[in-house]
Amino acid sequence: MSEHVTLPEGNVEKHTTTINLGPTHPATHGVFQNIIELDGETIVSAEQTVGYIHRAFEKIAEHRAPYQITPLTDRLNYCSAPLNNFGWHITCERLLGIKTPKRVDYLRVIIMELSRISDHLICNSIVGVDSGAFSGFLYLMQYRELIYEIYEEICGSRLTTNMGRIGGFERNFTNQAFEKLERFMKEWPPALKEFDEMFVRNRIFMDRTIGVGPISAERALNYGFTGPNLRAAGVDYDVRVHTPYSSYQDFDFTIPVGSTGDCYDRFLVRDQEMWQSMEIIKQAYQKVQEFKGAEAEVYHADVPDFYLPDKKDVYTKMEALIYHFKIIMGETALPVGEIYSSIEGANGELGFYLITDGGRAPYRLHFRRPCFIYYQAYSELTKGGLLSDAIITMSSLNLIAGELDA
Amino acid sequence: MALTNEIIRSRLMEKFGEQLTGWEEPYGMLTFTSDKDLNLKVLQFLYDDVELGFRFMTDLCAVHYPNEEGKELAVVYHLHNMRENVRIRYKIFTGIEKPDVYTASALFSAANWMERETYDFFGVNFVGHPNLKRILNVEEMEYFPLRKEYPLEDQKRTDKDDEMFGRD
């Protein structure tokens, strides 16, 4: 049995091994399949198969009123759903020419930075898990819970939030919401500091991540990288700074950049971004507290065509009833237009390309999903590395299957 | 000097003249179109020109206009000059009978999957693409689902066995 089989004349023996990683492998954190060609332990090529959870959001969106598209965006990057929600609302507001009040902008900034933290903390702690340190992940999960409790207080749901409306929020933030925010602001930084101490200068972690899955700035740009992955390669591109939305120009923060674009740099960039997000939240919370009197009660812009009226008005006033009916039935026509609008999502530039033809629903809506675009570099990133490096590269790219497959 | 839409436009007009048409600026983004066979020349010029330097492909997608005879499909490129922070939109139109468009994947690696996605949903045939096959849909699929002639599934249809899905 142990004798080597001689192949028939004219056949060439295959010297590489093909392995099938995924689609439901515990180390891939989502539905990802890779057909990896291995020479010994070294990766020769990796071919990705995507689309396992494709749900045709772009098609569905062509039949829906704008407020019904918000829940679709939840399911793109479900680790930071409010970012997607607000990205969509900001797109609609730009199309409609709505100017949101400063307080709405600042409240949005608080929520957006919270979701950036919740997204990055998962990504970074998963990188830890894949390099063999499970406890950091479990430890940080407790603090994501604190963020989710804030979401719950604001919109009633946790993961797929469907938060806010065109023009602002559905209700004002309650005192409990601010109390929970304060609790998070107090308890999170020490925990993140501990997490940093556990990983950043940890010899084992550094050996496992430095030089693993690197990409040069030039290649990263050519591959359409955005977000932390691009910044880790040394390009300081951030939509929050380049094309400020939601009054980001009012805040003082820095954009951390890496140099080598490897797993370690991506880890550090995300880590520093979490600290920067904390700074932004602090400033935004302070700005929110400075509103006094009637200004402190503002939580939406005045857009009767798209912003649902108060329920008590619906029951008592004819005009409010009509608006309510029109909005719920999705009968309000959108103006003819064509717009590309983007925000800094948790893993890159999340863009919405919206074409309207005067109907109630978009004529065409295309989501620019950052991880769909940068996942194609995976083969190049892992080539020549080890299989265990491929796993850690995948988690440090922060691939979210929902966003990838739309 | 900041790169304004006027400068981009005059620079492009200098090079391509009347071959570029349909100049618009919806919501401030310079938009133009050209003959579809010109797409690589225009993209390459935008990439190479020192002054323009549109070296980042933000997005590539298609739009279906069933009533525009002879140019039913539009392929839309969103390009970004990150240094000057200027974006432009470049469109080309192609007939649906023979939707052949040259691939930009040699210029932008990012275009590889975006073109596959566009092929998958609209059937745009990117000539010269290294691996043009379906990406999000199943490979056996025989149609291009985002074209306008395919409606969403009728929620009231009865010809399906819905026993396992709780719809009756």
PDB file of N, CA, C and O in Angstrom, chain A residues 17-25 28 32-38 47-49 52 387 391:
ATOM      1  N   THR A  17      -1.207  20.715  -2.968  1.00  0.00           N
ATOM      2  CA  THR A  17      -2.390  20.180  -2.317  1.00  0.00           C
ATOM      3  C   THR A  17      -3.499  21.214  -2.409  1.00  0.00           C
ATOM      4  O   THR A  17      -3.266  22.395  -2.154  1.00  0.00           O
ATOM      5  N   THR A  18      -4.685  20.768  -2.755  1.00  0.00           N
ATOM      6  CA  THR A  18      -5.809  21.695  -2.791  1.00  0.00           C
ATOM      7  C   THR A  18      -6.626  21.489  -1.527  1.00  0.00           C
ATOM      8  O   THR A  18      -7.030  20.370  -1.225  1.00  0.00           O
ATOM      9  N   ILE A  19      -6.839  22.540  -0.793  1.00  0.00           N
ATOM     10  CA  ILE A  19      -7.742  22.400   0.351  1.00  0.00           C
ATOM     11  C   ILE A  19      -8.870  23.407   0.250  1.00  0.00           C
ATOM     12  O   ILE A  19      -8.741  24.476  -0.350  1.00  0.00           O
ATOM     13  N   ASN A  20      -9.962  23.017   0.829  1.00  0.00           N
ATOM     14  CA  ASN A  20     -11.167  23.803   0.760  1.00  0.00           C
ATOM     15  C   ASN A  20     -11.410  24.422   2.129  1.00  0.00           C
ATOM     16  O   ASN A  20     -11.756  23.734   3.072  1.00  0.00           O
ATOM     17  N   LEU A  21     -11.193  25.705   2.231  1.00  0.00           N
ATOM     18  CA  LEU A  21     -11.379  26.391   3.517  1.00  0.00           C
ATOM     19  C   LEU A  21     -12.735  27.094   3.479  1.00  0.00           C
ATOM     20  O   LEU A  21     -12.938  28.017   2.718  1.00  0.00           O
ATOM     21  N   GLY A  22     -13.632  26.632   4.295  1.00  0.00           N
ATOM     22  CA  GLY A  22     -14.970  27.228   4.296  1.00  0.00           C
ATOM     23  C   GLY A  22     -15.911  26.447   3.415  1.00  0.00           C
ATOM     24  O   GLY A  22     -15.548  25.378   2.954  1.00  0.00           O
ATOM     25  N   PRO A  23     -17.124  26.890   3.134  1.00  0.00           N
ATOM     26  CA  PRO A  23     -17.715  28.164   3.532  1.00  0.00           C
ATOM     27  C   PRO A  23     -18.093  28.278   5.013  1.00  0.00           C
ATOM     28  O   PRO A  23     -18.264  29.383   5.484  1.00  0.00           O
ATOM     29  N   THR A  24     -18.225  27.161   5.724  1.00  0.00           N
ATOM     30  CA  THR A  24     -18.588  27.309   7.137  1.00  0.00           C
ATOM     31  C   THR A  24     -17.486  26.712   7.984  1.00  0.00           C
ATOM     32  O   THR A  24     -17.647  25.664   8.570  1.00  0.00           O
ATOM     33  N   HIS A  25     -16.396  27.397   8.014  1.00  0.00           N
ATOM     34  CA  HIS A  25     -15.279  26.965   8.838  1.00  0.00           C
ATOM     35  C   HIS A  25     -15.248  27.857  10.079  1.00  0.00           C
ATOM     36  O   HIS A  25     -15.437  29.061   9.971  1.00  0.00           O
ATOM     37  N   THR A  28     -13.283  31.142   9.884  1.00  0.00           N
ATOM     38  CA  THR A  28     -13.488  32.187   8.887  1.00  0.00           C
ATOM     39  C   THR A  28     -14.484  33.253   9.342  1.00  0.00           C
ATOM     40  O   THR A  28     -14.650  34.258   8.668  1.00  0.00           O
ATOM     41  N   PHE A  32     -17.404  32.335   4.212  1.00  0.00           N
ATOM     42  CA  PHE A  32     -16.365  32.588   3.215  1.00  0.00           C
ATOM     43  C   PHE A  32     -15.780  31.268   2.760  1.00  0.00           C
ATOM     44  O   PHE A  32     -15.442  30.438   3.582  1.00  0.00           O
ATOM     45  N   GLN A  33     -15.667  31.110   1.470  1.00  0.00           N
ATOM     46  CA  GLN A  33     -15.012  29.914   0.973  1.00  0.00           C
ATOM     47  C   GLN A  33     -13.762  30.305   0.214  1.00  0.00           C
ATOM     48  O   GLN A  33     -13.768  31.256  -0.559  1.00  0.00           O
ATOM     49  N   ASN A  34     -12.695  29.551   0.481  1.00  0.00           N
ATOM     50  CA  ASN A  34     -11.462  29.753  -0.250  1.00  0.00           C
ATOM     51  C   ASN A  34     -10.956  28.408  -0.706  1.00  0.00           C
ATOM     52  O   ASN A  34     -10.876  27.476   0.091  1.00  0.00           O
ATOM     53  N   ILE A  35     -10.646  28.314  -1.964  1.00  0.00           N
ATOM     54  CA  ILE A  35     -10.009  27.099  -2.453  1.00  0.00           C
ATOM     55  C   ILE A  35      -8.527  27.411  -2.528  1.00  0.00           C
ATOM     56  O   ILE A  35      -8.082  28.214  -3.352  1.00  0.00           O
ATOM     57  N   ILE A  36      -7.793  26.813  -1.596  1.00  0.00           N
ATOM     58  CA  ILE A  36      -6.390  27.193  -1.428  1.00  0.00           C
ATOM     59  C   ILE A  36      -5.495  26.106  -1.993  1.00  0.00           C
ATOM     60  O   ILE A  36      -5.709  24.923  -1.767  1.00  0.00           O
ATOM     61  N   GLU A  37      -4.537  26.536  -2.738  1.00  0.00           N
ATOM     62  CA  GLU A  37      -3.556  25.637  -3.329  1.00  0.00           C
ATOM     63  C   GLU A  37      -2.292  25.742  -2.490  1.00  0.00           C
ATOM     64  O   GLU A  37      -1.736  26.836  -2.343  1.00  0.00           O
ATOM     65  N   LEU A  38      -1.881  24.616  -1.899  1.00  0.00           N
ATOM     66  CA  LEU A  38      -0.744  24.645  -0.992  1.00  0.00           C
ATOM     67  C   LEU A  38       0.426  23.860  -1.562  1.00  0.00           C
ATOM     68  O   LEU A  38       0.248  22.760  -2.077  1.00  0.00           O
ATOM     69  N   GLU A  47      -8.399  31.006  -4.160  1.00  0.00           N
ATOM     70  CA  GLU A  47      -9.507  31.499  -4.976  1.00  0.00           C
ATOM     71  C   GLU A  47     -10.755  31.612  -4.115  1.00  0.00           C
ATOM     72  O   GLU A  47     -11.215  30.632  -3.536  1.00  0.00           O
ATOM     73  N   GLN A  48     -11.291  32.828  -4.069  1.00  0.00           N
ATOM     74  CA  GLN A  48     -12.431  33.056  -3.197  1.00  0.00           C
ATOM     75  C   GLN A  48     -13.741  32.768  -3.929  1.00  0.00           C
ATOM     76  O   GLN A  48     -13.865  33.046  -5.109  1.00  0.00           O
ATOM     77  N   THR A  49     -14.687  32.220  -3.187  1.00  0.00           N
ATOM     78  CA  THR A  49     -16.047  32.117  -3.694  1.00  0.00           C
ATOM     79  C   THR A  49     -16.903  32.976  -2.781  1.00  0.00           C
ATOM     80  O   THR A  49     -16.894  32.778  -1.577  1.00  0.00           O
ATOM     81  N   TYR A  52     -22.545  33.657  -0.871  1.00  0.00           N
ATOM     82  CA  TYR A  52     -23.378  32.676  -0.179  1.00  0.00           C
ATOM     83  C   TYR A  52     -24.582  33.304   0.511  1.00  0.00           C
ATOM     84  O   TYR A  52     -25.587  32.653   0.704  1.00  0.00           O
ATOM     85  N   LEU A 387      -0.697  28.740   5.922  1.00  0.00           N
ATOM     86  CA  LEU A 387      -2.147  28.641   6.037  1.00  0.00           C
ATOM     87  C   LEU A 387      -2.647  29.398   7.269  1.00  0.00           C
ATOM     88  O   LEU A 387      -3.652  30.094   7.223  1.00  0.00           O
ATOM     89  N   ILE A 391      -5.464  32.725   7.683  1.00  0.00           N
ATOM     90  CA  ILE A 391      -6.599  32.890   8.599  1.00  0.00           C
ATOM     91  C   ILE A 391      -6.524  34.248   9.278  1.00  0.00           C
ATOM     92  O   ILE A 391      -7.507  34.993   9.345  1.00  0.00           O
TER      93      ILE A 391
END
